[in-house]
PDB file of C-alpha atoms in Angstrom:
ATOM      1  CA  MET A 219     -37.361 -40.352 -18.899  1.00  0.00           C
ATOM      2  CA  SER A 220     -35.124 -43.270 -17.936  1.00  0.00           C
ATOM      3  CA  SER A 221     -33.239 -43.173 -14.651  1.00  0.00           C
ATOM      4  CA  LYS A 222     -29.935 -43.279 -16.606  1.00  0.00           C
ATOM      5  CA  LYS A 223     -30.768 -40.099 -18.544  1.00  0.00           C
ATOM      6  CA  LYS A 224     -32.041 -38.476 -15.366  1.00  0.00           C
ATOM      7  CA  ASN A 225     -28.764 -39.247 -13.602  1.00  0.00           C
ATOM      8  CA  ILE A 226     -26.815 -37.704 -16.504  1.00  0.00           C
ATOM      9  CA  TYR A 227     -28.849 -34.477 -16.283  1.00  0.00           C
ATOM     10  CA  VAL A 228     -28.408 -34.364 -12.507  1.00  0.00           C
ATOM     11  CA  TYR A 229     -24.658 -34.879 -12.921  1.00  0.00           C
ATOM     12  CA  LEU A 230     -24.407 -32.156 -15.594  1.00  0.00           C
ATOM     13  CA  GLY A 231     -26.433 -29.811 -13.409  1.00  0.00           C
ATOM     14  CA  LYS A 232     -24.067 -30.383 -10.498  1.00  0.00           C
ATOM     15  CA  VAL A 233     -21.005 -29.815 -12.726  1.00  0.00           C
ATOM     16  CA  ILE A 234     -22.437 -26.548 -14.063  1.00  0.00           C
ATOM     17  CA  LEU A 235     -23.388 -25.382 -10.561  1.00  0.00           C
ATOM     18  CA  VAL A 236     -19.967 -26.188  -9.093  1.00  0.00           C
ATOM     19  CA  THR A 237     -18.241 -24.498 -12.060  1.00  0.00           C
ATOM     20  CA  LEU A 238     -20.321 -21.346 -11.612  1.00  0.00           C
ATOM     21  CA  LEU A 239     -19.567 -21.294  -7.881  1.00  0.00           C
ATOM     22  CA  ILE A 240     -15.821 -21.643  -8.517  1.00  0.00           C
ATOM     23  CA  VAL A 241     -15.885 -18.859 -11.137  1.00  0.00           C
ATOM     24  CA  LEU A 242     -17.898 -16.640  -8.772  1.00  0.00           C
ATOM     25  CA  LEU A 243     -15.438 -17.234  -5.916  1.00  0.00           C
ATOM     26  CA  VAL A 244     -12.423 -16.511  -8.125  1.00  0.00           C
ATOM     27  CA  ARG A 245     -14.063 -13.372  -9.549  1.00  0.00           C
ATOM     28  CA  THR A 246     -15.126 -12.102  -6.125  1.00  0.00           C
ATOM     29  CA  PHE A 247     -11.945 -12.692  -4.151  1.00  0.00           C
ATOM     30  CA  PHE A 248      -8.967 -13.392  -6.452  1.00  0.00           C
ATOM     31  CA  LEU A 249      -9.037 -12.297 -10.115  1.00  0.00           C
ATOM     32  CA  GLU A 250     -11.374 -10.238 -12.263  1.00  0.00           C
ATOM     33  CA  SER A 251     -11.263  -9.100 -15.873  1.00  0.00           C
ATOM     34  CA  PHE A 252     -11.658  -5.378 -16.535  1.00  0.00           C
ATOM     35  CA  SER A 253     -12.205  -3.735 -19.929  1.00  0.00           C
ATOM     36  CA  VAL A 254     -10.395  -0.458 -20.580  1.00  0.00           C
ATOM     37  CA  SER A 255     -12.983   1.850 -22.142  1.00  0.00           C
ATOM     38  CA  SER A 256     -11.312   5.266 -21.849  1.00  0.00           C
ATOM     39  CA  ALA A 257      -8.065   6.995 -22.816  1.00  0.00           C
ATOM     40  CA  GLN A 258      -7.264   7.644 -19.158  1.00  0.00           C
ATOM     41  CA  MET A 259      -4.151   5.419 -19.041  1.00  0.00           C
ATOM     42  CA  GLU A 260      -2.840   5.856 -22.600  1.00  0.00           C
ATOM     43  CA  MET A 261      -0.235   4.925 -23.706  1.00  0.00           C
ATOM     44  CA  THR A 262       0.288   2.291 -21.005  1.00  0.00           C
ATOM     45  CA  LEU A 263      -3.231   0.915 -21.440  1.00  0.00           C
ATOM     46  CA  LEU A 264      -5.330   1.458 -24.554  1.00  0.00           C
ATOM     47  CA  LYS A 265      -9.048   1.419 -25.276  1.00  0.00           C
ATOM     48  CA  GLY A 266      -9.965  -2.160 -26.045  1.00  0.00           C
ATOM     49  CA  ASP A 267      -7.454  -3.709 -23.655  1.00  0.00           C
ATOM     50  CA  LYS A 268      -8.864  -6.394 -21.387  1.00  0.00           C
ATOM     51  CA  ILE A 269      -6.798  -6.681 -18.239  1.00  0.00           C
ATOM     52  CA  LEU A 270      -6.632  -8.962 -15.220  1.00  0.00           C
ATOM     53  CA  ILE A 271      -7.051  -7.341 -11.824  1.00  0.00           C
ATOM     54  CA  ASN A 272      -5.229  -9.127  -9.002  1.00  0.00           C
ATOM     55  CA  LYS A 273      -7.616  -8.735  -6.061  1.00  0.00           C
ATOM     56  CA  THR A 274      -5.164 -10.322  -3.607  1.00  0.00           C
ATOM     57  CA  ALA A 275      -2.328  -7.833  -4.279  1.00  0.00           C
ATOM     58  CA  TYR A 276      -3.408  -5.550  -1.421  1.00  0.00           C
ATOM     59  CA  GLY A 277      -5.355  -8.082   0.602  1.00  0.00           C
ATOM     60  CA  ILE A 278      -8.743  -9.672   0.029  1.00  0.00           C
ATOM     61  CA  ARG A 279     -11.589  -7.157   0.358  1.00  0.00           C
ATOM     62  CA  MET A 280     -14.801  -8.812   1.484  1.00  0.00           C
ATOM     63  CA  PRO A 281     -18.099  -8.010  -0.279  1.00  0.00           C
ATOM     64  CA  VAL A 282     -20.083  -5.161   1.251  1.00  0.00           C
ATOM     65  CA  THR A 283     -23.337  -5.535  -0.701  1.00  0.00           C
ATOM     66  CA  LEU A 284     -24.876  -8.847   0.373  1.00  0.00           C
ATOM     67  CA  LEU A 285     -28.014  -8.728  -1.780  1.00  0.00           C
ATOM     68  CA  SER A 286     -26.771  -8.750  -5.368  1.00  0.00           C
ATOM     69  CA  ILE A 287     -27.387 -10.791  -8.520  1.00  0.00           C
ATOM     70  CA  PRO A 288     -24.236 -12.861  -9.231  1.00  0.00           C
ATOM     71  CA  PHE A 289     -22.072 -11.953 -12.255  1.00  0.00           C
ATOM     72  CA  THR A 290     -23.508  -8.432 -12.458  1.00  0.00           C
ATOM     73  CA  PHE A 291     -22.059  -5.148 -11.225  1.00  0.00           C
ATOM     74  CA  ASP A 292     -24.801  -2.598 -10.625  1.00  0.00           C
ATOM     75  CA  LYS A 293     -27.359  -3.105 -13.420  1.00  0.00           C
ATOM     76  CA  ILE A 294     -28.925  -5.843 -15.517  1.00  0.00           C
ATOM     77  CA  PHE A 295     -31.120  -4.920 -18.499  1.00  0.00           C
ATOM     78  CA  GLY A 296     -31.014  -1.330 -17.244  1.00  0.00           C
ATOM     79  CA  ILE A 297     -32.395  -2.276 -13.820  1.00  0.00           C
ATOM     80  CA  LYS A 298     -30.407  -2.078 -10.584  1.00  0.00           C
ATOM     81  CA  SER A 299     -29.079  -5.555  -9.806  1.00  0.00           C
ATOM     82  CA  TYR A 300     -28.540  -5.140  -6.076  1.00  0.00           C
ATOM     83  CA  SER A 301     -30.218  -3.941  -2.911  1.00  0.00           C
ATOM     84  CA  ALA A 302     -28.477  -1.687  -0.406  1.00  0.00           C
ATOM     85  CA  ALA A 303     -30.823  -2.868   2.344  1.00  0.00           C
ATOM     86  CA  LEU A 304     -28.294  -5.368   3.705  1.00  0.00           C
ATOM     87  CA  GLN A 305     -24.646  -4.306   3.845  1.00  0.00           C
ATOM     88  CA  ALA A 306     -21.660  -5.760   5.668  1.00  0.00           C
ATOM     89  CA  PRO A 307     -19.038  -3.493   7.250  1.00  0.00           C
ATOM     90  CA  TYR A 308     -15.815  -2.958   5.301  1.00  0.00           C
ATOM     91  CA  LYS A 309     -13.310  -5.742   5.969  1.00  0.00           C
ATOM     92  CA  ARG A 310     -10.016  -6.686   4.285  1.00  0.00           C
ATOM     93  CA  PHE A 311      -7.907  -9.749   5.109  1.00  0.00           C
ATOM     94  CA  PHE A 312      -4.109  -9.974   4.693  1.00  0.00           C
ATOM     95  CA  ALA A 313      -3.939  -6.244   3.896  1.00  0.00           C
ATOM     96  CA  ARG A 314      -0.800  -5.026   2.125  1.00  0.00           C
ATOM     97  CA  SER A 315       0.104  -1.479   1.144  1.00  0.00           C
ATOM     98  CA  VAL A 316       0.033  -0.238  -2.427  1.00  0.00           C
ATOM     99  CA  ASP A 317       3.468   0.293  -3.991  1.00  0.00           C
ATOM    100  CA  ARG A 318       4.433   3.504  -5.717  1.00  0.00           C
ATOM    101  CA  ASP A 319       3.802   3.403  -9.504  1.00  0.00           C
ATOM    102  CA  ASP A 320       1.350   0.483  -9.243  1.00  0.00           C
ATOM    103  CA  ILE A 321      -1.608   0.792 -11.624  1.00  0.00           C
ATOM    104  CA  VAL A 322      -4.623   0.398  -9.373  1.00  0.00           C
ATOM    105  CA  LEU A 323      -8.340  -0.270  -9.880  1.00  0.00           C
ATOM    106  CA  PHE A 324     -10.470   1.488  -7.261  1.00  0.00           C
ATOM    107  CA  ASN A 325     -14.028   2.581  -6.566  1.00  0.00           C
ATOM    108  CA  ASN A 326     -14.862   6.281  -6.900  1.00  0.00           C
ATOM    109  CA  PRO A 327     -14.959   7.509  -3.272  1.00  0.00           C
ATOM    110  CA  LEU A 328     -17.233  10.442  -4.137  1.00  0.00           C
ATOM    111  CA  GLU A 329     -20.206   8.200  -5.004  1.00  0.00           C
ATOM    112  CA  THR A 330     -21.300   8.040  -1.375  1.00  0.00           C
ATOM    113  CA  ASP A 331     -24.927   7.357  -2.344  1.00  0.00           C
ATOM    114  CA  LYS A 332     -23.912   3.809  -3.386  1.00  0.00           C
ATOM    115  CA  PRO A 333     -22.473   0.901  -1.371  1.00  0.00           C
ATOM    116  CA  LEU A 334     -18.660   0.853  -1.375  1.00  0.00           C
ATOM    117  CA  ASP A 335     -18.334  -2.102  -3.764  1.00  0.00           C
ATOM    118  CA  LYS A 336     -20.977  -0.779  -6.200  1.00  0.00           C
ATOM    119  CA  ARG A 337     -19.321   2.553  -6.919  1.00  0.00           C
ATOM    120  CA  SER A 338     -17.943   3.034 -10.427  1.00  0.00           C
ATOM    121  CA  PHE A 339     -14.437   1.790 -11.204  1.00  0.00           C
ATOM    122  CA  LEU A 340     -11.485   4.060 -11.965  1.00  0.00           C
ATOM    123  CA  LEU A 341      -7.989   3.079 -13.056  1.00  0.00           C
ATOM    124  CA  SER A 342      -4.930   5.200 -12.231  1.00  0.00           C
ATOM    125  CA  ARG A 343      -1.278   5.051 -11.224  1.00  0.00           C
ATOM    126  CA  CYS A 344      -0.365   5.430  -7.538  1.00  0.00           C
ATOM    127  CA  VAL A 345       2.204   8.228  -7.257  1.00  0.00           C
ATOM    128  CA  ALA A 346       2.094   9.129  -3.555  1.00  0.00           C
ATOM    129  CA  LEU A 347       1.665   6.958  -0.461  1.00  0.00           C
ATOM    130  CA  PRO A 348       0.282   7.483   3.056  1.00  0.00           C
ATOM    131  CA  GLY A 349       2.679   9.717   4.982  1.00  0.00           C
ATOM    132  CA  ASP A 350       4.139  11.371   1.860  1.00  0.00           C
ATOM    133  CA  SER A 351       4.233  15.152   1.540  1.00  0.00           C
ATOM    134  CA  LEU A 352       2.807  16.647  -1.646  1.00  0.00           C
ATOM    135  CA  ARG A 353       2.604  20.049  -3.274  1.00  0.00           C
ATOM    136  CA  VAL A 354       2.341  21.533  -6.758  1.00  0.00           C
ATOM    137  CA  GLU A 355       4.872  24.063  -7.989  1.00  0.00           C
ATOM    138  CA  ASN A 356       4.514  25.589 -11.458  1.00  0.00           C
ATOM    139  CA  GLY A 357       2.333  22.656 -12.483  1.00  0.00           C
ATOM    140  CA  LEU A 358       4.846  20.036 -11.298  1.00  0.00           C
ATOM    141  CA  PHE A 359       4.032  17.596  -8.487  1.00  0.00           C
ATOM    142  CA  ILE A 360       6.641  17.665  -5.704  1.00  0.00           C
ATOM    143  CA  ILE A 361       6.533  14.451  -3.638  1.00  0.00           C
ATOM    144  CA  ASN A 362       8.686  14.290  -0.500  1.00  0.00           C
ATOM    145  CA  GLY A 363      10.669  17.242  -1.833  1.00  0.00           C
ATOM    146  CA  LYS A 364      11.446  15.607  -5.196  1.00  0.00           C
ATOM    147  CA  PRO A 365       9.778  16.425  -8.546  1.00  0.00           C
ATOM    148  CA  TYR A 366       7.586  13.632  -9.885  1.00  0.00           C
ATOM    149  CA  SER A 367       8.445  13.229 -13.546  1.00  0.00           C
ATOM    150  CA  GLY A 368       5.755  10.634 -14.204  1.00  0.00           C
ATOM    151  CA  CYS A 369       5.722   7.617 -16.471  1.00  0.00           C
ATOM    152  CA  PRO A 370       7.431   8.153 -19.879  1.00  0.00           C
ATOM    153  CA  ASN A 371       4.098   7.245 -21.489  1.00  0.00           C
ATOM    154  CA  THR A 372       2.279  10.026 -19.631  1.00  0.00           C
ATOM    155  CA  ILE A 373       0.359  12.145 -22.152  1.00  0.00           C
ATOM    156  CA  GLU A 374       0.426  15.902 -21.649  1.00  0.00           C
ATOM    157  CA  GLU A 375      -0.323  19.079 -23.570  1.00  0.00           C
ATOM    158  CA  TYR A 376       2.527  20.820 -25.373  1.00  0.00           C
ATOM    159  CA  SER A 377       2.645  24.038 -27.380  1.00  0.00           C
ATOM    160  CA  PHE A 378       4.838  25.072 -30.296  1.00  0.00           C
ATOM    161  CA  LYS A 379       4.980  28.028 -32.664  1.00  0.00           C
ATOM    162  CA  ALA A 380       2.444  27.785 -35.483  1.00  0.00           C
ATOM    163  CA  LEU A 381       4.967  29.032 -38.084  1.00  0.00           C
ATOM    164  CA  ALA A 382       7.205  26.051 -37.289  1.00  0.00           C
ATOM    165  CA  LYS A 383       4.476  23.428 -37.725  1.00  0.00           C
ATOM    166  CA  LYS A 384       5.660  22.092 -41.105  1.00  0.00           C
ATOM    167  CA  GLU A 385       9.293  21.813 -39.993  1.00  0.00           C
ATOM    168  CA  LEU A 386       8.261  20.093 -36.756  1.00  0.00           C
ATOM    169  CA  GLU A 387       6.064  17.600 -38.619  1.00  0.00           C
ATOM    170  CA  ASP A 388       8.938  16.766 -41.001  1.00  0.00           C
ATOM    171  CA  ILE A 389      11.307  16.039 -38.116  1.00  0.00           C
ATOM    172  CA  ALA A 390       8.636  13.997 -36.327  1.00  0.00           C
ATOM    173  CA  LYS A 391       8.100  11.948 -39.496  1.00  0.00           C
ATOM    174  CA  GLU A 392      11.830  11.146 -39.674  1.00  0.00           C
ATOM    175  CA  LEU A 393      11.728  10.023 -36.036  1.00  0.00           C
ATOM    176  CA  GLN A 394       8.522   8.022 -36.678  1.00  0.00           C
ATOM    177  CA  ILE A 395       6.631  10.059 -34.083  1.00  0.00           C
ATOM    178  CA  PHE A 396       2.978  10.858 -34.738  1.00  0.00           C
ATOM    179  CA  ILE A 397       1.857  14.363 -33.769  1.00  0.00           C
ATOM    180  CA  PRO A 398      -1.950  14.633 -33.362  1.00  0.00           C
ATOM    181  CA  VAL A 399      -3.786  17.507 -35.029  1.00  0.00           C
ATOM    182  CA  GLY A 400      -3.394  20.451 -32.682  1.00  0.00           C
ATOM    183  CA  THR A 401      -5.584  23.365 -31.633  1.00  0.00           C
ATOM    184  CA  ALA A 402      -4.533  26.873 -32.655  1.00  0.00           C
ATOM    185  CA  GLN A 403      -4.177  29.388 -29.833  1.00  0.00           C
ATOM    186  CA  GLY A 404      -2.904  32.728 -31.082  1.00  0.00           C
ATOM    187  CA  ASP A 405       0.498  32.212 -32.697  1.00  0.00           C
ATOM    188  CA  SER A 406       0.897  28.783 -31.048  1.00  0.00           C
ATOM    189  CA  VAL A 407      -0.484  25.281 -31.561  1.00  0.00           C
ATOM    190  CA  ILE A 408      -1.503  23.010 -28.670  1.00  0.00           C
ATOM    191  CA  THR A 409      -1.087  19.254 -29.176  1.00  0.00           C
ATOM    192  CA  HIS A 410      -0.951  16.059 -27.096  1.00  0.00           C
ATOM    193  CA  LEU A 411       2.197  13.940 -26.812  1.00  0.00           C
ATOM    194  CA  SER A 412       3.716  11.400 -24.465  1.00  0.00           C
ATOM    195  CA  LYS A 413       6.566  12.697 -22.306  1.00  0.00           C
ATOM    196  CA  TYR A 414       8.930  10.304 -24.041  1.00  0.00           C
ATOM    197  CA  ASP A 415       7.997  11.459 -27.560  1.00  0.00           C
ATOM    198  CA  ALA A 416       8.270  15.110 -26.499  1.00  0.00           C
ATOM    199  CA  PHE A 417      11.730  14.443 -25.043  1.00  0.00           C
ATOM    200  CA  VAL A 418      12.941  12.681 -28.224  1.00  0.00           C
ATOM    201  CA  LEU A 419      11.611  15.513 -30.399  1.00  0.00           C
ATOM    202  CA  ASN A 420      13.160  18.241 -28.256  1.00  0.00           C
ATOM    203  CA  GLU A 421      16.536  16.505 -28.499  1.00  0.00           C
ATOM    204  CA  SER A 422      16.358  16.969 -32.285  1.00  0.00           C
ATOM    205  CA  LEU A 423      14.804  20.440 -32.390  1.00  0.00           C
ATOM    206  CA  SER A 424      16.403  23.863 -32.350  1.00  0.00           C
ATOM    207  CA  ASP A 425      15.538  26.259 -29.524  1.00  0.00           C
ATOM    208  CA  SER A 426      13.045  28.055 -31.779  1.00  0.00           C
ATOM    209  CA  LEU A 427      11.052  24.835 -32.258  1.00  0.00           C
ATOM    210  CA  THR A 428      11.108  23.503 -28.706  1.00  0.00           C
ATOM    211  CA  LEU A 429       7.913  21.868 -27.453  1.00  0.00           C
ATOM    212  CA  VAL A 430       6.801  23.654 -24.289  1.00  0.00           C
ATOM    213  CA  PRO A 431       4.617  21.778 -21.754  1.00  0.00           C
ATOM    214  CA  CYS A 432       1.330  23.442 -20.864  1.00  0.00           C
ATOM    215  CA  LYS A 433       1.086  23.139 -17.105  1.00  0.00           C
ATOM    216  CA  LYS A 434      -2.382  23.312 -15.554  1.00  0.00           C
ATOM    217  CA  ASP A 435      -2.105  21.585 -12.175  1.00  0.00           C
ATOM    218  CA  THR A 436      -2.468  24.502  -9.790  1.00  0.00           C
ATOM    219  CA  LEU A 437      -5.073  23.004  -7.468  1.00  0.00           C
ATOM    220  CA  ILE A 438      -2.706  22.873  -4.481  1.00  0.00           C
ATOM    221  CA  SER A 439      -1.089  26.047  -3.166  1.00  0.00           C
ATOM    222  CA  HIS A 440       0.699  24.640  -0.118  1.00  0.00           C
ATOM    223  CA  MET A 441       2.438  21.480   1.020  1.00  0.00           C
ATOM    224  CA  PHE A 442       0.278  18.906   2.772  1.00  0.00           C
ATOM    225  CA  LEU A 443       0.597  15.417   4.192  1.00  0.00           C
ATOM    226  CA  ILE A 444      -1.209  12.408   2.752  1.00  0.00           C
ATOM    227  CA  PRO A 445      -2.932  10.886   5.822  1.00  0.00           C
ATOM    228  CA  PHE A 446      -2.461   7.357   7.097  1.00  0.00           C
ATOM    229  CA  LYS A 447      -4.661   5.439   9.520  1.00  0.00           C
ATOM    230  CA  GLY A 448      -4.213   6.822  13.031  1.00  0.00           C
ATOM    231  CA  LYS A 449      -2.539  10.049  11.870  1.00  0.00           C
ATOM    232  CA  ILE A 450      -3.585  13.081  13.929  1.00  0.00           C
ATOM    233  CA  ILE A 451      -3.742  16.381  12.041  1.00  0.00           C
ATOM    234  CA  ASP A 452      -4.533  19.831  13.447  1.00  0.00           C
ATOM    235  CA  MET A 453      -7.729  21.281  12.032  1.00  0.00           C
ATOM    236  CA  ASP A 454      -6.579  24.743  10.983  1.00  0.00           C
ATOM    237  CA  GLU A 455      -8.266  26.603   8.126  1.00  0.00           C
ATOM    238  CA  ASN A 456      -5.972  25.244   5.375  1.00  0.00           C
ATOM    239  CA  ASN A 457      -6.246  21.645   6.602  1.00  0.00           C
ATOM    240  CA  LEU A 458     -10.024  21.914   6.840  1.00  0.00           C
ATOM    241  CA  ILE A 459     -10.204  22.864   3.173  1.00  0.00           C
ATOM    242  CA  MET A 460      -7.821  20.078   2.135  1.00  0.00           C
ATOM    243  CA  TYR A 461      -9.215  17.230   4.267  1.00  0.00           C
ATOM    244  CA  LYS A 462     -12.907  18.157   4.447  1.00  0.00           C
ATOM    245  CA  GLN A 463     -14.089  15.561   1.916  1.00  0.00           C
ATOM    246  CA  MET A 464     -12.228  12.711   3.647  1.00  0.00           C
ATOM    247  CA  ILE A 465     -13.650  13.636   7.036  1.00  0.00           C
ATOM    248  CA  LEU A 466     -17.182  13.753   5.611  1.00  0.00           C
ATOM    249  CA  GLN A 467     -16.676  10.282   4.110  1.00  0.00           C
ATOM    250  CA  GLU A 468     -15.241   8.800   7.308  1.00  0.00           C
ATOM    251  CA  GLN A 469     -17.910  10.335   9.527  1.00  0.00           C
ATOM    252  CA  LYS A 470     -20.868   9.521   7.287  1.00  0.00           C
ATOM    253  CA  GLY A 471     -24.009   9.309   9.402  1.00  0.00           C
ATOM    254  CA  LYS A 472     -22.786  11.897  11.905  1.00  0.00           C
ATOM    255  CA  ASP A 473     -23.533  15.606  11.975  1.00  0.00           C
ATOM    256  CA  VAL A 474     -20.349  17.051  10.455  1.00  0.00           C
ATOM    257  CA  ARG A 475     -20.238  20.801   9.899  1.00  0.00           C
ATOM    258  CA  ILE A 476     -17.655  23.489   9.246  1.00  0.00           C
ATOM    259  CA  GLU A 477     -18.621  26.818  10.769  1.00  0.00           C
ATOM    260  CA  LYS A 478     -16.429  29.919  10.926  1.00  0.00           C
ATOM    261  CA  GLY A 479     -13.345  27.901  10.032  1.00  0.00           C
ATOM    262  CA  GLU A 480     -13.965  25.286  12.745  1.00  0.00           C
ATOM    263  CA  LEU A 481     -14.780  21.567  12.488  1.00  0.00           C
ATOM    264  CA  LEU A 482     -17.823  20.385  14.434  1.00  0.00           C
ATOM    265  CA  ILE A 483     -18.732  16.690  14.774  1.00  0.00           C
ATOM    266  CA  ASP A 484     -22.099  16.115  16.459  1.00  0.00           C
ATOM    267  CA  GLY A 485     -21.872  19.674  17.736  1.00  0.00           C
ATOM    268  CA  ILE A 486     -18.451  19.221  19.377  1.00  0.00           C
ATOM    269  CA  LYS A 487     -15.572  21.418  18.205  1.00  0.00           C
ATOM    270  CA  GLN A 488     -12.574  19.406  16.960  1.00  0.00           C
ATOM    271  CA  MET A 489      -9.128  20.985  17.334  1.00  0.00           C
ATOM    272  CA  GLU A 490      -7.555  17.951  15.654  1.00  0.00           C
ATOM    273  CA  TYR A 491      -8.720  14.914  13.729  1.00  0.00           C
ATOM    274  CA  THR A 492      -7.570  11.273  13.783  1.00  0.00           C
ATOM    275  CA  PHE A 493      -7.924   9.591  10.406  1.00  0.00           C
ATOM    276  CA  GLU A 494      -9.587   6.177  10.259  1.00  0.00           C
ATOM    277  CA  ASP A 495      -8.132   5.090   6.901  1.00  0.00           C
ATOM    278  CA  SER A 496      -4.938   5.430   4.859  1.00  0.00           C
ATOM    279  CA  TYR A 497      -4.985   7.441   1.639  1.00  0.00           C
ATOM    280  CA  TYR A 498      -3.208   7.524  -1.714  1.00  0.00           C
ATOM    281  CA  TRP A 499      -2.714  10.036  -4.515  1.00  0.00           C
ATOM    282  CA  MET A 500      -3.527   8.596  -7.946  1.00  0.00           C
ATOM    283  CA  LEU A 501      -2.659  10.136 -11.318  1.00  0.00           C
ATOM    284  CA  SER A 502      -3.576   8.882 -14.771  1.00  0.00           C
ATOM    285  CA  ASP A 503      -0.904   8.560 -17.459  1.00  0.00           C
ATOM    286  CA  ASN A 504      -3.078  10.623 -19.810  1.00  0.00           C
ATOM    287  CA  SER A 505      -3.320  13.897 -17.925  1.00  0.00           C
ATOM    288  CA  ILE A 506      -5.572  15.433 -20.601  1.00  0.00           C
ATOM    289  CA  HIS A 507      -8.560  13.076 -20.365  1.00  0.00           C
ATOM    290  CA  SER A 508      -8.621  11.698 -16.833  1.00  0.00           C
ATOM    291  CA  THR A 509     -10.560  11.340 -13.623  1.00  0.00           C
ATOM    292  CA  ASP A 510      -8.009  10.945 -10.852  1.00  0.00           C
ATOM    293  CA  SER A 511      -6.866  12.607  -7.623  1.00  0.00           C
ATOM    294  CA  ARG A 512      -6.658  15.985  -9.347  1.00  0.00           C
ATOM    295  CA  SER A 513     -10.444  15.968  -9.626  1.00  0.00           C
ATOM    296  CA  ILE A 514     -11.676  13.582  -6.899  1.00  0.00           C
ATOM    297  CA  GLY A 515      -8.987  14.000  -4.237  1.00  0.00           C
ATOM    298  CA  PHE A 516      -7.401  11.384  -2.008  1.00  0.00           C
ATOM    299  CA  ILE A 517      -8.224   7.709  -2.555  1.00  0.00           C
ATOM    300  CA  PRO A 518      -8.900   5.724   0.657  1.00  0.00           C
ATOM    301  CA  PHE A 519      -7.400   2.252   1.022  1.00  0.00           C
ATOM    302  CA  SER A 520     -10.919   0.905   1.583  1.00  0.00           C
ATOM    303  CA  SER A 521     -11.847   1.914  -1.995  1.00  0.00           C
ATOM    304  CA  ILE A 522      -8.992  -0.026  -3.604  1.00  0.00           C
ATOM    305  CA  VAL A 523     -10.047  -3.161  -5.509  1.00  0.00           C
ATOM    306  CA  GLY A 524      -6.763  -4.551  -6.820  1.00  0.00           C
ATOM    307  CA  LYS A 525      -3.692  -4.223  -9.023  1.00  0.00           C
ATOM    308  CA  ALA A 526      -3.716  -4.222 -12.834  1.00  0.00           C
ATOM    309  CA  SER A 527      -1.386  -7.133 -13.626  1.00  0.00           C
ATOM    310  CA  LEU A 528      -1.799  -8.436 -17.184  1.00  0.00           C
ATOM    311  CA  ILE A 529      -3.278  -7.511 -20.565  1.00  0.00           C
ATOM    312  CA  TRP A 530      -4.835 -10.826 -21.579  1.00  0.00           C
ATOM    313  CA  TYR A 531      -6.535  -9.563 -24.743  1.00  0.00           C
ATOM    314  CA  SER A 532      -6.611  -6.390 -26.817  1.00  0.00           C
ATOM    315  CA  SER A 533      -8.528  -5.248 -29.880  1.00  0.00           C
ATOM    316  CA  ASP A 534      -9.533  -2.161 -31.832  1.00  0.00           C
ATOM    317  CA  GLU A 535     -11.619  -1.422 -34.922  1.00  0.00           C
ATOM    318  CA  ASN A 536      -9.042  -3.268 -37.024  1.00  0.00           C
ATOM    319  CA  GLY A 537      -9.247  -6.483 -35.019  1.00  0.00           C
ATOM    320  CA  THR A 538      -7.044  -8.199 -32.445  1.00  0.00           C
ATOM    321  CA  ARG A 539      -3.832  -6.427 -31.388  1.00  0.00           C
ATOM    322  CA  LYS A 540      -1.768  -9.596 -31.054  1.00  0.00           C
ATOM    323  CA  GLU A 541       1.353  -7.784 -29.855  1.00  0.00           C
ATOM    324  CA  ARG A 542      -0.514  -6.641 -26.720  1.00  0.00           C
ATOM    325  CA  CYS A 543      -2.123  -9.955 -25.781  1.00  0.00           C
ATOM    326  CA  PHE A 544      -0.686 -11.597 -22.653  1.00  0.00           C
ATOM    327  CA  SER A 545       1.680  -8.692 -21.984  1.00  0.00           C
ATOM    328  CA  SER A 546       2.587  -7.473 -18.505  1.00  0.00           C
ATOM    329  CA  ILE A 547       1.577  -4.034 -17.218  1.00  0.00           C
ATOM    330  CA  LYS A 548       4.190  -1.563 -15.979  1.00  0.00           C
TER     331      LYS A 548
END
């Protein structure tokens, strides 16, 4: 091989290496593409959407897992692509708080058997911030004393009388609203609709046809405070039940027990607890098929990856959805 050809190969090798390093740096600290694979955020985000996650929106979170194959998440060819043997402590530079109604990508805090940055991703809307009060009343979330109506695209279950199905479908057709095939329950039919579509339909329906929301969120029976870093909360019986999971996560590695309604850390009774992280309450726009704070509880700031900012590509079984490409996320 001539020296000229050798120099060309060396040059190309350097270009490829530098390009890969730049892409890796951008992907690790600044921007990352995420594919929406579930109906969790319909109708705001659809299956097949590819979105950009702004990793600087809430500060730059440093990698925790130091032994990992680049450009992989947790597996390659079905084999784990990282080692948990060497982990750095959690660190975030230029931290900024999440804003209400932001759509946020975060790691599942319940997967405590994995390193922080190797836990599975979840995507939800932030509805309550550190320091907010929250309770559920008749299935409705009350945040700081005000009902949370949710995003107009939020999908919920509604019921209507089975005898009125044909009339309802005719009105929906006139309004160009699609009503999914429902499930019969006695003399009623249960279907899924966005809040906006349900509102538009109810404006055109008589009282006998009204769509009635099926409320199921009864997991909280009393008002509680969403903790922020440094917040001190008394450890009474109700608070122990509500905050137990967070305390176990924060005190991982210590002997944490709850005995006879009392919190013990390394054998010492705790009358109060000081939180080491700030927490958020996340809800998905599709309340029917979702994994969010209703099922996994509070989301710590340390688990937050970034903000969903842009749909850069979208497709379904029929091909590219051009109208969704390069559209902003709200």
